[in-house]
Amino acid sequence: FNTVVMGASFRNIGEILALAGCDRLTISPQLMDELANSTETIEQKLIAGSVQPSQEAPLTEAMFRWQMNDDAMATEKLAEGIRNFAIDQVKLEKQLAEML
């Protein structure tokens, strides 16, 4: 499958730098400012094609949904992340509008 990996819900720039090389990252305006002001060297951590494909049986949608609903942390944190992403999107849009 052609998959795009997107990291989100970062709490600090260390978490962002640990995923350097990830296809996409959603980063809050506050952390974007911290990154812009950082002098830390960025080293690519994730390299496409550097991991061997899994030999596990494919996960069916039914199995995925069962496992997801069985894990309160996964469902609650996913919902929280989506809500916070929407809040940060509004903040970013306001910040960009002020720059224009």
Coordinates of C-alpha atoms in Angstrom, one line a residue:
F1 CA 0.0 0.0 0.0
N2 CA 1.1 3.6 -0.7
T3 CA 0.8 5.1 2.8
V4 CA 1.5 8.6 4.1
V5 CA 2.4 8.7 7.8
M6 CA 1.3 11.8 9.7
G7 CA 2.5 12.6 13.2
A8 CA 0.3 14.8 15.5
S9 CA -0.4 15.8 19.1
F10 CA 3.1 16.9 19.9
R11 CA 3.8 18.3 23.4
N12 CA 7.3 19.6 22.8
I13 CA 9.8 20.1 20.0
G14 CA 11.8 17.1 21.1
E15 CA 9.0 14.8 20.0
I16 CA 8.9 16.6 16.7
L17 CA 12.6 16.2 16.1
A18 CA 12.4 12.5 17.0
L19 CA 10.1 12.1 14.0
A20 CA 12.3 14.0 11.5
G21 CA 11.7 12.3 8.2
C22 CA 8.0 11.5 8.8
D23 CA 5.9 12.1 5.7
R24 CA 3.7 14.8 7.4
L25 CA 3.5 16.5 10.8
T26 CA 0.8 18.6 12.3
I27 CA 2.5 21.2 14.5
S28 CA 0.8 23.8 16.7
P29 CA 1.7 27.5 16.2
Q30 CA 3.4 27.6 19.6
L31 CA 5.7 24.7 18.7
M32 CA 6.3 26.1 15.2
D33 CA 7.6 29.3 16.8
E34 CA 9.9 27.3 19.1
L35 CA 11.2 25.4 16.1
A36 CA 11.8 28.6 14.2
N37 CA 13.8 30.0 17.1
S38 CA 15.7 26.8 17.8
T39 CA 19.4 26.4 16.9
E40 CA 19.4 22.6 17.4
T41 CA 20.7 20.5 14.5
I42 CA 18.0 18.4 12.9
E43 CA 19.0 14.8 12.0
Q44 CA 16.7 12.7 9.9
K45 CA 15.4 9.8 12.1
L46 CA 12.9 8.1 9.8
I47 CA 14.0 6.8 6.4
A48 CA 11.4 5.4 3.9
G49 CA 12.2 1.8 3.0
S50 CA 14.5 1.1 5.9
V51 CA 12.0 -1.3 7.6
Q52 CA 11.2 -4.8 6.4
P53 CA 7.5 -5.5 5.7
S54 CA 5.6 -7.3 8.5
Q55 CA 4.9 -11.0 8.2
E56 CA 1.8 -10.7 10.4
A57 CA -1.6 -11.6 9.0
P58 CA -3.4 -8.6 7.6
L59 CA -5.7 -6.8 10.1
T60 CA -9.3 -6.8 9.0
E61 CA -11.5 -3.7 9.5
A62 CA -13.6 -5.7 12.0
M63 CA -10.5 -6.6 14.0
F64 CA -9.2 -3.0 13.9
R65 CA -12.5 -1.6 15.1
W66 CA -12.7 -4.2 18.0
Q67 CA -9.2 -3.5 19.1
M68 CA -9.7 0.3 18.8
N69 CA -12.9 0.2 20.9
D70 CA -11.3 -2.1 23.4
D71 CA -8.6 0.4 24.1
A72 CA -10.0 3.4 26.0
M73 CA -6.7 5.3 25.7
A74 CA -6.7 4.9 21.9
T75 CA -10.3 6.1 21.4
E76 CA -10.2 8.9 24.0
K77 CA -6.8 10.2 22.9
L78 CA -7.8 10.1 19.2
A79 CA -10.9 12.1 19.9
E80 CA -8.9 14.6 22.0
G81 CA -6.3 14.9 19.3
I82 CA -8.9 15.6 16.6
R83 CA -10.5 18.3 18.8
N84 CA -7.1 19.9 19.6
F85 CA -6.1 19.7 15.9
A86 CA -9.2 21.7 15.0
I87 CA -8.5 24.3 17.7
D88 CA -4.9 24.7 16.5
Q89 CA -6.0 25.0 12.9
V90 CA -8.2 28.0 13.9
K91 CA -5.2 29.5 15.8
L92 CA -3.0 29.0 12.8
E93 CA -5.5 30.5 10.4
K94 CA -5.8 33.6 12.6
Q95 CA -2.0 33.9 12.9
L96 CA -1.6 33.6 9.1
A97 CA -4.4 36.2 8.5
E98 CA -2.6 38.7 10.8
M99 CA 0.6 38.2 8.7
L100 CA -1.2 39.0 5.5

